[in-house]
Amino acid sequence: MFNTLRTLLLTALHAFHRRATVQYPEQQPYLPPRYRGRIVLSRDPDGEERCVACNLCAVACPVDCISLQKTETDGRWRPEYFRINFSRCIFCGFCEEACPTYAIQLTPDFEMGEYARPNLVYEKEDLLISGTGKYPDYSFYNVAGIPIPGKERGASERERPPIDLHSLLP
Amino acid sequence: MHALALLAASVTVIGAIMVITRKVAVHAVLYLVVTLLALAALLVMLGASFAAMLEIIIYAGAIMVLFVFVIMMLNLGQPDSAREKEWLRPRAWLGPGILAAIVCAELLYCISPLSGSMPSLASITAHDVGLSLFGRYVLMVELASFLLLAGLVSAFHIGRNRMENR
Amino acid sequence: MTSSALLTIILTPLLLLALATLLTWVERRLLGLWQDRHGPNRVGPGGMFQAVADGIKILFKQDWIPPFADRDVFILAPAIGMMTALLSFAVIPITMGTGIAGDLNVGLLFILAMMGLGVYAVVLAGWSSNSKFALLGGMRAAAQMISYEVFMGLALLGVVMMAGSFSLHDIVTAQAGLWFIIPQCLGFGVFLLAGIAETHRLPFDLPEGENELGAGFHTEYSGMKFGMFFIAEYAGIVLVSSLVTTLYLGGWRGPLLPPAVWFLLKTGGMVAFFILLRASLPRPRYDQLMALGWKVLLPLSLLNVMATGTILMLRASL
Ligand code: SF4
Ligand code: SF4
């Protein structure tokens, strides 16, 4: 009996508390930089696509919503198409963790409402951004020992020049 | 006033007929409720609004709800309404029906309500009811309370035995 | 019958319906206030037209009658609920002169009768839906509402004894000196609890019991038929609140302000209290509810009747 009345009083006093609700469209909530929202494909500092079409993200994805096809130009691998079905994506971030090139990244943006489901399938053109995303200085080809036009074998960071086997005499 | 009273009376009679001809038990109970409400309207017109309200509260509001409650528990289905239909053959109701019609006609003839003006009725208040209940009829009230007490005790007894057997 | 009386008869139910609809919004805003959130605040000023939006939505919903239901009774049930709730308002005296049916000399009994008939709405809805959850809800409703009607009537006996009349006007007049809430505090408590149970409002909403019975007796209802149950429930809240005001809080009496304003203020306060109950209390178990009724409220209300009777007799003999 007394407890019940006390409950009533306490609830009534809540009328003078601050409201916890964020009035969303007018009042944007703070999203931390590592928030897992809409997925983007980022570019190297020199403007090339970072994705090397290794398919690791597609393998890591628990709901299999990434689909891509590899193609090759001038010794650089790149995706021919890259498709994420956001109506299935659960924004777990596994793809970002799996990616060796920091190409695929999740961004603090969740406003992706659509009236038709097929509109939630994003193609590469929709996903690619012009910047580097969260890792401004990283470029995969600068650290990987793969020759591309403009970078000979052995020119990567912390890579010694290749050894001419024919000069190795006892 | 006559027309209203006749309307209520005919609703009562029609409702009662519907009660005995329904095949689904709940429908019958609902028609019984309608009959009781029409009776209450008649009582109001006769000046006994206290009795009318008590009738609605106790009969329509409580006892009939208990009827519906019991019928809900019984879970009557298709076979039951088929059996009811079987029982509603003319052979079953013709005899009693004729007898009832004769009695009804006789009653109508005797009271012949349509002739003469309506006598002005003194309304019967709760005060009057209380006085007569605990004045003239106090013995009846006490006897009825004995009966109810016995019913209460036996209901309690039955309920308690069930609990122990479990 | 004068034309103004006819107008009152036509306008009052419409007004009540509007009020009940508005109340859905008020309730949600107040619940929000007490739960540190906002509640509907988008449509119209302060979200006021949310009720209208909901009404339009529910009107255009598919009104589906399940094929296994007992069609006639299924349609009848919400109508009964609505009708009894609205009819009860006929005898509520808002001020000295107003009140639709005027001063009925058995006004209080009339309201009790209408509440008794209101049980049918819930019970028949439960039965005619022909589904297990609805049936369970209907049976709970039958047992709960019939039991609490008893305590409600017994609690009201104290008021009737003090006022010496069933007429609501006389009851308010009898509270000229002292509101009945003070001499009848026991009866007030019992009546309040019984009123909550009778309108099957939270915390006594066992016939609905969302988390155990789906939606209880109106599980199978959709569209406006469900809407009618909804509106009838809110009309029931207003009814019980105005009854409490009339019977225990002195009705239209109060200093300075005009009588109608006092009545509305008191009723509004009671409605807010009902919503506060919903905001703060959990639902008891079914057997707890019945035990509370028969083991606590019944003795209390009988005690109240006996004490009131004794005191009145003593005072009369002095
Ligand atoms: S966030 Fe998770 S679900 Fe979405 S694409 Fe990446 S791995 Fe798949
Ligand atoms: S986004 Fe990353 S993980 Fe996926 S294919 Fe491209 S490089 Fe590989």
GROMACS .gro file of N, CA and C in nm, chain C residues 10-104:
model
  285
  346ILE      N    1  -2.822   1.508  -2.911
  346ILE     CA    2  -2.742   1.475  -3.029
  346ILE      C    3  -2.597   1.517  -3.008
  347LEU      N    4  -2.580   1.635  -2.948
  347LEU     CA    5  -2.445   1.690  -2.939
  347LEU      C    6  -2.359   1.620  -2.836
  348THR      N    7  -2.421   1.580  -2.724
  348THR     CA    8  -2.339   1.527  -2.615
  348THR      C    9  -2.260   1.403  -2.656
  349PRO      N   10  -2.322   1.303  -2.720
  349PRO     CA   11  -2.241   1.188  -2.759
  349PRO      C   12  -2.128   1.226  -2.853
  350LEU      N   13  -2.156   1.320  -2.946
  350LEU     CA   14  -2.050   1.362  -3.037
  350LEU      C   15  -1.936   1.426  -2.959
  351LEU      N   16  -1.974   1.511  -2.865
  351LEU     CA   17  -1.874   1.578  -2.783
  351LEU      C   18  -1.792   1.476  -2.705
  352LEU      N   19  -1.864   1.378  -2.650
  352LEU     CA   20  -1.796   1.275  -2.571
  352LEU      C   21  -1.699   1.196  -2.657
  353LEU      N   22  -1.744   1.165  -2.780
  353LEU     CA   23  -1.656   1.090  -2.869
  353LEU      C   24  -1.531   1.171  -2.897
  354ALA      N   25  -1.552   1.300  -2.925
  354ALA     CA   26  -1.436   1.385  -2.952
  354ALA      C   27  -1.344   1.388  -2.832
  355LEU      N   28  -1.406   1.398  -2.714
  355LEU     CA   29  -1.328   1.404  -2.591
  355LEU      C   30  -1.247   1.276  -2.573
  356ALA      N   31  -1.313   1.162  -2.595
  356ALA     CA   32  -1.244   1.034  -2.578
  356ALA      C   33  -1.131   1.022  -2.678
  357THR      N   34  -1.154   1.071  -2.800
  357THR     CA   35  -1.048   1.064  -2.900
  357THR      C   36  -0.931   1.151  -2.858
  358LEU      N   37  -0.965   1.271  -2.810
  358LEU     CA   38  -0.859   1.361  -2.765
  358LEU      C   39  -0.782   1.298  -2.649
  359LEU      N   40  -0.854   1.224  -2.568
  359LEU     CA   41  -0.793   1.164  -2.450
  359LEU      C   42  -0.683   1.066  -2.488
  360THR      N   43  -0.698   1.000  -2.604
  360THR     CA   44  -0.591   0.910  -2.645
  360THR      C   45  -0.460   0.988  -2.660
  361TRP      N   46  -0.473   1.110  -2.712
  361TRP     CA   47  -0.352   1.192  -2.725
  361TRP      C   48  -0.304   1.239  -2.589
  362VAL      N   49  -0.398   1.287  -2.506
  362VAL     CA   50  -0.359   1.336  -2.374
  362VAL      C   51  -0.286   1.227  -2.297
  363GLU      N   52  -0.341   1.106  -2.305
  363GLU     CA   53  -0.279   0.997  -2.231
  363GLU      C   54  -0.137   0.974  -2.279
  364ARG      N   55  -0.117   0.976  -2.408
  364ARG     CA   56   0.017   0.947  -2.458
  364ARG      C   57   0.114   1.057  -2.421
  365ARG      N   58   0.066   1.183  -2.425
  365ARG     CA   59   0.154   1.292  -2.386
  365ARG      C   60   0.190   1.282  -2.238
  366LEU      N   61   0.090   1.253  -2.155
  366LEU     CA   62   0.116   1.246  -2.012
  366LEU      C   63   0.208   1.129  -1.980
  367LEU      N   64   0.183   1.015  -2.045
  367LEU     CA   65   0.272   0.900  -2.024
  367LEU      C   66   0.414   0.940  -2.061
  368GLY      N   67   0.428   1.013  -2.171
  368GLY     CA   68   0.559   1.058  -2.213
  368GLY      C   69   0.622   1.146  -2.106
  369LEU      N   70   0.541   1.237  -2.054
  369LEU     CA   71   0.592   1.329  -1.951
  369LEU      C   72   0.646   1.252  -1.832
  370TRP      N   73   0.573   1.149  -1.791
  370TRP     CA   74   0.614   1.076  -1.671
  370TRP      C   75   0.720   0.972  -1.699
  371GLN      N   76   0.746   0.948  -1.826
  371GLN     CA   77   0.849   0.850  -1.858
  371GLN      C   78   0.967   0.917  -1.927
  372ASP      N   79   0.983   1.046  -1.905
  372ASP     CA   80   1.096   1.123  -1.958
  372ASP      C   81   1.108   1.117  -2.109
  373ARG      N   82   0.997   1.120  -2.178
  373ARG     CA   83   1.005   1.131  -2.323
  373ARG      C   84   0.896   1.227  -2.368
  374HIS      N   85   0.874   1.239  -2.497
  374HIS     CA   86   0.784   1.344  -2.545
  374HIS      C   87   0.644   1.295  -2.575
  375GLY      N   88   0.630   1.177  -2.631
  375GLY     CA   89   0.499   1.137  -2.679
  375GLY      C   90   0.471   1.202  -2.813
  376PRO      N   91   0.354   1.178  -2.871
  376PRO     CA   92   0.328   1.233  -3.005
  376PRO      C   93   0.325   1.385  -3.001
  377ASN      N   94   0.414   1.450  -3.077
  377ASN     CA   95   0.418   1.596  -3.074
  377ASN      C   96   0.437   1.653  -3.213
  378ARG      N   97   0.400   1.578  -3.315
  378ARG     CA   98   0.430   1.624  -3.451
  378ARG      C   99   0.309   1.684  -3.520
  379VAL      N  100   0.192   1.614  -3.510
  379VAL     CA  101   0.077   1.655  -3.589
  379VAL      C  102   0.004   1.767  -3.517
  380GLY      N  103   0.003   1.883  -3.577
  380GLY     CA  104  -0.073   1.993  -3.518
  380GLY      C  105  -0.002   2.050  -3.397
  381PRO      N  106  -0.065   2.149  -3.330
  381PRO     CA  107   0.001   2.211  -3.214
  381PRO      C  108   0.019   2.112  -3.101
  382GLY      N  109   0.143   2.086  -3.064
  382GLY     CA  110   0.171   1.992  -2.956
  382GLY      C  111   0.131   1.850  -2.988
  383GLY      N  112   0.111   1.820  -3.116
  383GLY     CA  113   0.070   1.684  -3.152
  383GLY      C  114  -0.077   1.658  -3.132
  384MET      N  115  -0.153   1.766  -3.116
  384MET     CA  116  -0.293   1.755  -3.080
  384MET      C  117  -0.376   1.676  -3.182
  385PHE      N  118  -0.341   1.689  -3.310
  385PHE     CA  119  -0.422   1.624  -3.412
  385PHE      C  120  -0.378   1.480  -3.437
  386GLN      N  121  -0.289   1.432  -3.352
  386GLN     CA  122  -0.249   1.291  -3.363
  386GLN      C  123  -0.371   1.202  -3.354
  387ALA      N  124  -0.464   1.238  -3.265
  387ALA     CA  125  -0.585   1.157  -3.248
  387ALA      C  126  -0.664   1.153  -3.378
  388VAL      N  127  -0.671   1.269  -3.446
  388VAL     CA  128  -0.743   1.274  -3.574
  388VAL      C  129  -0.674   1.184  -3.676
  389ALA      N  130  -0.541   1.196  -3.679
  389ALA     CA  131  -0.466   1.115  -3.775
  389ALA      C  132  -0.490   0.966  -3.748
  390ASP      N  133  -0.485   0.930  -3.619
  390ASP     CA  134  -0.508   0.790  -3.584
  390ASP      C  135  -0.648   0.748  -3.623
  391GLY      N  136  -0.744   0.839  -3.599
  391GLY     CA  137  -0.882   0.806  -3.634
  391GLY      C  138  -0.896   0.780  -3.783
  392ILE      N  139  -0.835   0.867  -3.864
  392ILE     CA  140  -0.845   0.849  -4.009
  392ILE      C  141  -0.780   0.718  -4.048
  393LYS      N  142  -0.666   0.691  -3.989
  393LYS     CA  143  -0.596   0.566  -4.023
  393LYS      C  144  -0.682   0.446  -3.991
  394ILE      N  145  -0.742   0.448  -3.872
  394ILE     CA  146  -0.815   0.329  -3.828
  394ILE      C  147  -0.944   0.313  -3.908
  395LEU      N  148  -0.998   0.427  -3.956
  395LEU     CA  149  -1.119   0.418  -4.037
  395LEU      C  150  -1.090   0.351  -4.170
  396PHE      N  151  -0.970   0.372  -4.223
  396PHE     CA  152  -0.940   0.318  -4.354
  396PHE      C  153  -0.871   0.183  -4.347
  397LYS      N  154  -0.856   0.131  -4.227
  397LYS     CA  155  -0.799  -0.004  -4.216
  397LYS      C  156  -0.900  -0.106  -4.263
  398GLN      N  157  -0.849  -0.220  -4.306
  398GLN     CA  158  -0.942  -0.325  -4.346
  398GLN      C  159  -1.018  -0.373  -4.223
  399ASP      N  160  -1.150  -0.381  -4.236
  399ASP     CA  161  -1.233  -0.424  -4.125
  399ASP      C  162  -1.264  -0.571  -4.146
  400TRP      N  163  -1.190  -0.654  -4.079
  400TRP     CA  164  -1.193  -0.796  -4.111
  400TRP      C  165  -1.269  -0.873  -4.005
  401ILE      N  166  -1.364  -0.953  -4.051
  401ILE     CA  167  -1.434  -1.041  -3.958
  401ILE      C  168  -1.385  -1.182  -3.984
  402PRO      N  169  -1.324  -1.244  -3.885
  402PRO     CA  170  -1.270  -1.378  -3.911
  402PRO      C  171  -1.380  -1.476  -3.947
  403PRO      N  172  -1.354  -1.565  -4.040
  403PRO     CA  173  -1.460  -1.657  -4.087
  403PRO      C  174  -1.509  -1.751  -3.978
  404PHE      N  175  -1.427  -1.774  -3.876
  404PHE     CA  176  -1.470  -1.867  -3.771
  404PHE      C  177  -1.548  -1.797  -3.662
  405ALA      N  178  -1.564  -1.664  -3.674
  405ALA     CA  179  -1.632  -1.591  -3.567
  405ALA      C  180  -1.783  -1.603  -3.583
  406ASP      N  181  -1.852  -1.577  -3.471
  406ASP     CA  182  -1.998  -1.569  -3.475
  406ASP      C  183  -2.033  -1.427  -3.518
  407ARG      N  184  -2.064  -1.412  -3.647
  407ARG     CA  185  -2.068  -1.281  -3.712
  407ARG      C  186  -2.154  -1.178  -3.638
  408ASP      N  187  -2.279  -1.213  -3.610
  408ASP     CA  188  -2.371  -1.114  -3.554
  408ASP      C  189  -2.322  -1.064  -3.419
  409VAL      N  190  -2.287  -1.159  -3.333
  409VAL     CA  191  -2.244  -1.121  -3.199
  409VAL      C  192  -2.112  -1.044  -3.207
  410PHE      N  193  -2.030  -1.085  -3.301
  410PHE     CA  194  -1.900  -1.018  -3.320
  410PHE      C  195  -1.919  -0.871  -3.350
  411ILE      N  196  -2.020  -0.840  -3.433
  411ILE     CA  197  -2.044  -0.700  -3.468
  411ILE      C  198  -2.114  -0.629  -3.353
  412LEU      N  199  -2.199  -0.702  -3.282
  412LEU     CA  200  -2.278  -0.642  -3.175
  412LEU      C  201  -2.191  -0.596  -3.058
  413ALA      N  202  -2.087  -0.675  -3.029
  413ALA     CA  203  -2.012  -0.654  -2.904
  413ALA      C  204  -1.955  -0.512  -2.891
  414PRO      N  205  -1.879  -0.461  -2.990
  414PRO     CA  206  -1.826  -0.325  -2.970
  414PRO      C  207  -1.935  -0.221  -2.959
  415ALA      N  208  -2.048  -0.245  -3.029
  415ALA     CA  209  -2.157  -0.148  -3.021
  415ALA      C  210  -2.211  -0.141  -2.879
  416ILE      N  211  -2.222  -0.257  -2.814
  416ILE     CA  212  -2.271  -0.256  -2.676
  416ILE      C  213  -2.177  -0.176  -2.588
  417GLY      N  214  -2.047  -0.201  -2.605
  417GLY     CA  215  -1.950  -0.130  -2.522
  417GLY      C  216  -1.965   0.020  -2.535
  418MET      N  217  -1.974   0.064  -2.660
  418MET     CA  218  -1.986   0.206  -2.688
  418MET      C  219  -2.115   0.263  -2.628
  419MET      N  220  -2.224   0.192  -2.651
  419MET     CA  221  -2.354   0.243  -2.611
  419MET      C  222  -2.364   0.258  -2.460
  420THR      N  223  -2.325   0.154  -2.388
  420THR     CA  224  -2.339   0.162  -2.242
  420THR      C  225  -2.252   0.273  -2.187
  421ALA      N  226  -2.131   0.288  -2.246
  421ALA     CA  227  -2.043   0.394  -2.195
  421ALA      C  228  -2.107   0.530  -2.216
  422LEU      N  229  -2.166   0.551  -2.335
  422LEU     CA  230  -2.222   0.683  -2.363
  422LEU      C  231  -2.352   0.706  -2.286
  423LEU      N  232  -2.434   0.599  -2.273
  423LEU     CA  233  -2.562   0.615  -2.205
  423LEU      C  234  -2.542   0.657  -2.060
  424SER      N  235  -2.435   0.605  -1.998
  424SER     CA  236  -2.416   0.636  -1.856
  424SER      C  237  -2.402   0.785  -1.833
  425PHE      N  238  -2.349   0.856  -1.934
  425PHE     CA  239  -2.327   0.999  -1.915
  425PHE      C  240  -2.458   1.076  -1.903
  426ALA      N  241  -2.568   1.012  -1.939
  426ALA     CA  242  -2.695   1.083  -1.941
  426ALA      C  243  -2.729   1.140  -1.805
  427VAL      N  244  -2.688   1.073  -1.698
  427VAL     CA  245  -2.732   1.118  -1.566
  427VAL      C  246  -2.625   1.192  -1.488
  428ILE      N  247  -2.506   1.209  -1.549
  428ILE     CA  248  -2.400   1.280  -1.477
  428ILE      C  249  -2.436   1.429  -1.470
  429PRO      N  250  -2.445   1.486  -1.351
  429PRO     CA  251  -2.477   1.628  -1.342
  429PRO      C  252  -2.350   1.711  -1.350
  430ILE      N  253  -2.339   1.790  -1.457
  430ILE     CA  254  -2.219   1.872  -1.470
  430ILE      C  255  -2.233   1.997  -1.383
  431THR      N  256  -2.349   2.061  -1.391
  431THR     CA  257  -2.377   2.169  -1.297
  431THR      C  258  -2.518   2.146  -1.244
  432MET      N  259  -2.565   2.242  -1.168
  432MET     CA  260  -2.696   2.227  -1.105
  432MET      C  261  -2.803   2.191  -1.208
  433GLY      N  262  -2.808   2.268  -1.316
  433GLY     CA  263  -2.920   2.249  -1.410
  433GLY      C  264  -2.890   2.148  -1.517
  434THR      N  265  -2.762   2.136  -1.558
  434THR     CA  266  -2.733   2.056  -1.676
  434THR      C  267  -2.719   1.909  -1.642
  435GLY      N  268  -2.714   1.831  -1.746
  435GLY     CA  269  -2.724   1.687  -1.732
  435GLY      C  270  -2.830   1.646  -1.832
  436ILE      N  271  -2.806   1.544  -1.910
  436ILE     CA  272  -2.892   1.521  -2.026
  436ILE      C  273  -3.028   1.473  -1.983
  437ALA      N  274  -3.031   1.371  -1.898
  437ALA     CA  275  -3.159   1.316  -1.859
  437ALA      C  276  -3.217   1.392  -1.741
  438GLY      N  277  -3.156   1.505  -1.706
  438GLY     CA  278  -3.205   1.578  -1.592
  438GLY      C  279  -3.173   1.502  -1.464
  439ASP      N  280  -3.262   1.516  -1.367
  439ASP     CA  281  -3.235   1.459  -1.236
  439ASP      C  282  -3.311   1.328  -1.221
  440LEU      N  283  -3.249   1.219  -1.261
  440LEU     CA  284  -3.315   1.088  -1.250
  440LEU      C  285  -3.311   1.046  -1.103
   0.00000   0.00000   0.00000
